[in-house]
Short mmCIF file of C-alpha atoms in Angstrom, two decimals:
data_model
loop_
_atom_site.label_atom_id
_atom_site.label_comp_id
_atom_site.label_asym_id
_atom_site.label_seq_id
_atom_site.Cartn_x
_atom_site.Cartn_y
_atom_site.Cartn_z
CA UNK A 21 51.65 128.06 155.62
CA UNK A 22 49.39 125.12 156.23
CA UNK A 23 48.71 122.86 158.85
CA UNK A 24 50.29 119.83 156.79
CA UNK A 25 53.56 121.83 155.92
CA UNK A 26 53.54 122.53 159.11
CA UNK A 27 53.92 118.73 160.27
CA UNK A 28 55.42 117.93 156.98
CA UNK A 29 58.00 120.28 157.83
CA UNK A 30 58.24 119.07 161.23
CA UNK A 31 58.55 115.47 160.23
CA UNK A 32 61.85 116.50 158.09
CA UNK A 33 63.21 118.28 160.70
CA UNK A 34 62.89 115.29 163.38
CA UNK A 35 64.45 112.76 160.91
CA UNK A 36 67.04 115.10 160.17
CA UNK A 37 67.58 115.60 163.82
CA UNK A 38 67.41 111.46 164.27
CA UNK A 39 70.10 111.52 161.29
CA UNK A 40 72.62 113.45 163.10
CA UNK A 41 71.67 111.76 166.24
CA UNK A 42 72.73 108.35 164.64
CA UNK A 43 76.11 109.50 163.15
CA UNK A 44 77.04 111.45 165.94
CA UNK A 45 76.47 107.43 168.20
CA UNK A 46 78.10 106.06 165.30
CA UNK A 47 81.31 108.25 165.56
CA UNK A 48 81.64 106.99 168.71
CA UNK A 49 81.87 103.46 167.20
CA UNK A 50 84.20 104.10 164.87
CA UNK A 51 86.92 105.90 167.72
CA UNK A 52 86.68 102.61 169.19
CA UNK A 53 87.36 102.33 173.03
CA UNK A 54 84.78 104.09 175.93
CA UNK A 55 85.80 107.40 176.43
CA UNK A 56 86.51 110.55 173.78
CA UNK A 57 86.94 114.30 174.82
CA UNK A 58 84.88 116.99 172.54
CA UNK A 59 87.94 117.44 170.14
CA UNK A 60 87.94 114.34 169.22
CA UNK A 61 84.34 113.40 168.32
CA UNK A 62 83.95 117.17 166.58
CA UNK A 63 86.63 115.82 163.69
CA UNK A 64 85.40 112.87 163.92
CA UNK A 65 81.58 113.90 163.88
CA UNK A 66 82.61 116.62 160.58
CA UNK A 67 81.03 119.37 162.86
CA UNK A 68 82.34 123.37 161.92
CA UNK A 69 83.18 123.66 165.55
CA UNK A 70 83.17 122.26 169.00
CA UNK A 71 80.21 124.00 169.85
CA UNK A 72 78.37 122.36 167.31
CA UNK A 73 78.75 118.77 168.61
CA UNK A 74 78.37 120.51 172.29
CA UNK A 75 75.23 120.49 171.65
CA UNK A 76 74.35 117.94 170.06
CA UNK A 77 76.05 115.94 172.73
CA UNK A 78 74.44 117.71 175.52
CA UNK A 79 70.61 117.03 174.22
CA UNK A 80 71.30 113.14 173.70
CA UNK A 81 72.90 113.13 177.31
CA UNK A 82 69.93 114.53 178.37
CA UNK A 83 67.67 111.21 176.60
CA UNK A 84 70.36 109.26 178.03
CA UNK A 85 71.69 108.62 174.51
CA UNK A 86 75.70 109.91 175.60
CA UNK A 87 76.63 110.48 179.18
CA UNK A 88 79.42 113.44 180.19
CA UNK A 89 82.12 111.48 182.66
CA UNK A 90 84.26 114.84 182.91
CA UNK A 91 84.95 118.40 181.63
CA UNK A 92 84.51 117.95 177.88
CA UNK A 93 84.61 113.63 177.71
CA UNK A 94 81.61 111.44 176.67
CA UNK A 95 81.14 108.18 176.69
CA UNK A 96 77.33 106.64 174.92
CA UNK A 97 74.76 106.55 177.31
CA UNK A 98 72.53 103.60 178.41
CA UNK A 99 69.54 104.17 175.91
CA UNK A 100 72.57 104.35 172.93
CA UNK A 101 72.96 100.25 173.02
CA UNK A 102 68.50 100.00 172.57
CA UNK A 103 68.49 102.64 170.05
CA UNK A 104 70.96 100.58 168.63
CA UNK A 105 69.77 97.72 168.79
CA UNK A 106 65.84 98.73 167.30
CA UNK A 107 67.78 99.76 164.38
CA UNK A 108 71.08 98.15 163.63
CA UNK A 109 69.48 94.85 163.76
CA UNK A 110 69.32 92.65 160.53
CA UNK A 111 66.61 89.94 159.80
CA UNK A 112 68.18 87.34 157.53
CA UNK A 113 65.37 85.49 155.65
CA UNK A 114 63.35 82.69 157.65
CA UNK A 115 63.28 80.12 154.97
CA UNK A 116 67.29 80.51 154.12
CA UNK A 117 67.63 80.15 157.91
CA UNK A 118 65.34 77.48 158.04
CA UNK A 119 67.84 75.32 155.84
CA UNK A 120 70.77 76.12 157.62
CA UNK A 121 69.85 74.75 160.64
CA UNK A 122 68.00 71.53 159.36
CA UNK A 123 72.25 71.01 157.86
CA UNK A 124 73.24 72.31 161.49
CA UNK A 125 70.53 69.16 162.36
CA UNK A 126 71.71 66.83 160.16
CA UNK A 127 75.55 66.51 160.17
CA UNK A 128 75.27 67.21 164.63
CA UNK A 129 72.51 65.15 165.32
CA UNK A 130 71.39 67.75 167.16
CA UNK A 131 68.66 71.22 167.60
CA UNK A 132 69.59 73.65 165.89
CA UNK A 133 68.36 76.96 167.24
CA UNK A 134 69.32 80.72 165.83
CA UNK A 135 69.12 83.50 168.08
CA UNK A 136 69.19 87.41 168.70
CA UNK A 137 69.63 89.42 171.77
CA UNK A 138 66.53 92.57 172.09
CA UNK A 139 68.40 94.74 174.62
CA UNK A 140 69.61 93.02 177.80
CA UNK A 141 67.31 89.74 176.84
CA UNK A 142 67.48 86.76 174.29
CA UNK A 143 65.21 85.33 171.69
CA UNK A 144 64.61 81.99 170.20
CA UNK A 145 63.76 83.03 166.44
CA UNK A 146 63.81 79.76 165.03
CA UNK A 147 64.68 76.55 165.62
CA UNK A 148 64.68 72.77 164.25
CA UNK A 149 64.48 70.29 166.67
CA UNK A 150 65.52 67.13 164.42
CA UNK A 151 65.15 64.06 165.65
CA UNK A 152 64.25 64.68 168.95
CA UNK A 153 60.80 66.10 170.51
CA UNK A 154 59.66 68.44 173.51
CA UNK A 155 59.96 66.30 175.86
CA UNK A 156 63.24 65.02 175.53
CA UNK A 157 64.53 68.38 177.14
CA UNK A 158 62.61 66.90 180.21
CA UNK A 159 62.51 70.42 181.27
CA UNK A 160 58.60 72.85 182.26
CA UNK A 161 57.88 75.09 179.62
CA UNK A 162 57.77 78.70 181.45
CA UNK A 163 61.29 77.69 183.10
CA UNK A 164 62.21 76.84 179.37
CA UNK A 165 61.26 80.52 177.87
CA UNK A 166 62.63 82.23 181.39
CA UNK A 167 66.22 80.42 181.13
CA UNK A 168 66.21 81.35 176.95
CA UNK A 169 65.59 84.13 177.42
CA UNK A 170 68.42 84.98 179.51
CA UNK A 171 71.85 86.54 177.92
CA UNK A 172 74.48 85.08 181.06
CA UNK A 173 72.78 81.02 180.39
CA UNK A 174 73.71 78.98 178.13
CA UNK A 175 76.68 79.45 175.25
CA UNK A 176 74.47 81.34 172.74
CA UNK A 177 73.47 83.61 175.16
CA UNK A 178 77.36 84.36 175.80
CA UNK A 179 78.38 84.13 172.38
CA UNK A 180 76.26 87.46 171.78
CA UNK A 181 77.19 88.58 175.44
CA UNK A 182 80.82 89.02 174.61
CA UNK A 183 80.41 90.75 171.68
CA UNK A 184 77.91 93.44 173.59
CA UNK A 185 78.58 97.13 174.43
CA UNK A 186 79.27 97.52 178.09
CA UNK A 187 75.77 98.67 179.18
CA UNK A 188 74.14 95.87 177.93
CA UNK A 189 76.86 93.95 179.65
CA UNK A 190 76.34 95.38 183.13
CA UNK A 191 72.45 95.25 183.01
CA UNK A 192 72.95 90.79 182.62
CA UNK A 193 75.22 90.57 185.23
CA UNK A 194 73.43 92.65 187.66
CA UNK A 195 70.32 90.41 186.71
CA UNK A 196 71.18 86.59 188.56
CA UNK A 197 71.38 83.48 186.72
CA UNK A 198 67.46 82.17 185.91
CA UNK A 199 66.14 79.46 188.34
CA UNK A 200 65.24 76.01 186.66
CA UNK A 201 68.63 76.69 185.15
CA UNK A 202 71.38 73.87 184.40
CA UNK A 203 73.80 72.85 187.03
CA UNK A 204 76.59 74.22 184.02
CA UNK A 205 75.16 77.95 184.49
CA UNK A 206 78.06 79.78 185.22
CA UNK A 207 76.86 81.85 188.07
CA UNK A 208 80.36 84.04 189.36
CA UNK A 209 80.16 87.55 186.75
CA UNK A 210 83.72 88.01 186.79
CA UNK A 211 84.17 84.01 185.40
CA UNK A 212 81.49 84.88 182.92
CA UNK A 213 83.17 87.55 181.99
CA UNK A 214 86.65 86.25 182.01
CA UNK A 215 85.12 84.04 179.12
CA UNK A 216 84.54 86.88 177.05
CA UNK A 217 87.83 87.32 175.37
CA UNK A 218 87.99 83.69 174.56
CA UNK A 219 85.24 83.53 172.52
CA UNK A 220 85.97 86.48 170.43
CA UNK A 221 89.31 84.84 169.55
CA UNK A 222 88.19 81.11 169.16
CA UNK A 223 84.71 82.26 167.28
CA UNK A 224 82.29 79.96 169.56
CA UNK A 225 81.67 79.25 173.15
CA UNK A 226 81.05 75.69 174.68
CA UNK A 227 78.24 75.31 177.04
CA UNK A 228 78.27 72.15 179.88
CA UNK A 229 74.67 71.87 181.19
CA UNK A 230 74.26 75.45 181.62
CA UNK A 231 70.70 76.70 179.99
CA UNK A 232 69.34 73.02 180.11
CA UNK A 233 70.43 70.47 182.71
CA UNK A 234 71.48 67.13 179.96
CA UNK A 235 72.29 68.45 177.20
CA UNK A 236 76.14 70.53 175.66
CA UNK A 237 75.76 73.20 173.78
CA UNK A 238 78.19 74.80 170.60
CA UNK A 239 77.39 78.12 170.02
CA UNK A 240 78.78 81.14 167.73
CA UNK A 241 78.41 84.83 166.77
CA UNK A 242 76.50 85.69 163.23
CA UNK A 243 77.71 88.72 162.43
CA UNK A 244 77.10 91.89 160.39
CA UNK A 245 80.65 93.27 159.76
CA UNK A 246 81.52 94.12 162.93
CA UNK A 247 78.36 94.02 164.74
CA UNK A 248 76.34 91.35 166.48
CA UNK A 249 73.12 90.26 165.23
CA UNK A 250 72.40 86.96 166.79
CA UNK A 251 73.86 83.27 167.93
CA UNK A 252 73.25 79.90 166.16
CA UNK A 253 73.16 76.70 168.15
CA UNK A 254 73.74 73.41 168.46
CA UNK A 255 72.66 71.81 171.93
CA UNK A 256 72.97 68.17 171.67
CA UNK A 257 72.23 65.18 174.79
CA UNK A 258 75.60 65.28 176.91
CA UNK A 259 75.86 61.24 176.26
CA UNK A 260 75.84 62.13 172.50
CA UNK A 261 78.30 65.69 172.54
CA UNK A 262 81.35 63.94 171.23
CA UNK A 263 84.99 63.49 173.58
CA UNK A 264 86.05 65.72 170.44
CA UNK A 265 83.36 68.02 170.00
CA UNK A 266 85.63 69.89 166.51
CA UNK A 267 83.02 68.13 164.48
CA UNK A 268 79.98 70.12 165.80
CA UNK A 269 81.62 73.34 166.58
CA UNK A 270 82.81 73.39 162.88
CA UNK A 271 79.25 72.70 162.33
CA UNK A 272 78.19 75.15 164.48
CA UNK A 273 80.64 78.22 163.13
CA UNK A 274 79.83 77.29 159.10
CA UNK A 275 76.59 77.82 159.87
CA UNK A 276 76.64 81.03 161.58
CA UNK A 277 79.09 81.94 158.71
CA UNK A 278 76.70 81.10 156.24
CA UNK A 279 73.67 83.45 158.90
CA UNK A 280 75.81 86.01 158.94
CA UNK A 281 76.32 86.13 154.67
CA UNK A 282 72.22 86.00 155.19
CA UNK A 283 72.33 88.92 157.26
CA UNK A 284 74.30 91.19 154.97
CA UNK A 285 72.04 90.57 152.10
CA UNK A 286 68.88 91.17 154.19
#
């Protein structure tokens, strides 16, 4: 057999292994919950016998994709979250996203942004300033990057964190609130976690000077099915946030729904 043939066979074998690994991770998502027995996993995975599923699980345990918590009981490992974000994150069309953000700016009179999570950090993919200038934020640019890079500061971060896996949540909760965050930043881990169920139930979060002093924000999740893909946020100066924020909430939730449709079409 030629070297090229060997390389081809090796590539096919590696691809097949990756596919089985992703399928096995998907089994855990389908089953729900956190810890599952070898019997449950075998049946859901469609393996011929438990020894086959066991060998795949053990191989994944060596790479941190799975963890064996007790005899015959497994859960997803910390590496699964990073692989999931790399392989399953879908990006909506930038031009269409920009249009959604412009409309959100127009309706709310604020600043709009689309954020995504990368591992345990946050990235602003697109933003529209509307009538505002960068100087209106009254914050050093390096501090802004640090604060907006954290998933635990601000409504847009909390919205994503509420929908991410427990391993990513634990990693973020282990971090300190970045220096320079707003006076409303939630510093207690218990208080931060207590907001997650409400965010999932209502479909949005309100941040009161969490990320930046003088700015309030409303954020809503951008989803692909049941999987979080990012968040959209509208931020307004405190004195311009309506006493009744429902119009801002409705506009932000609408923008999130539009971006979720764009993600599905990506």
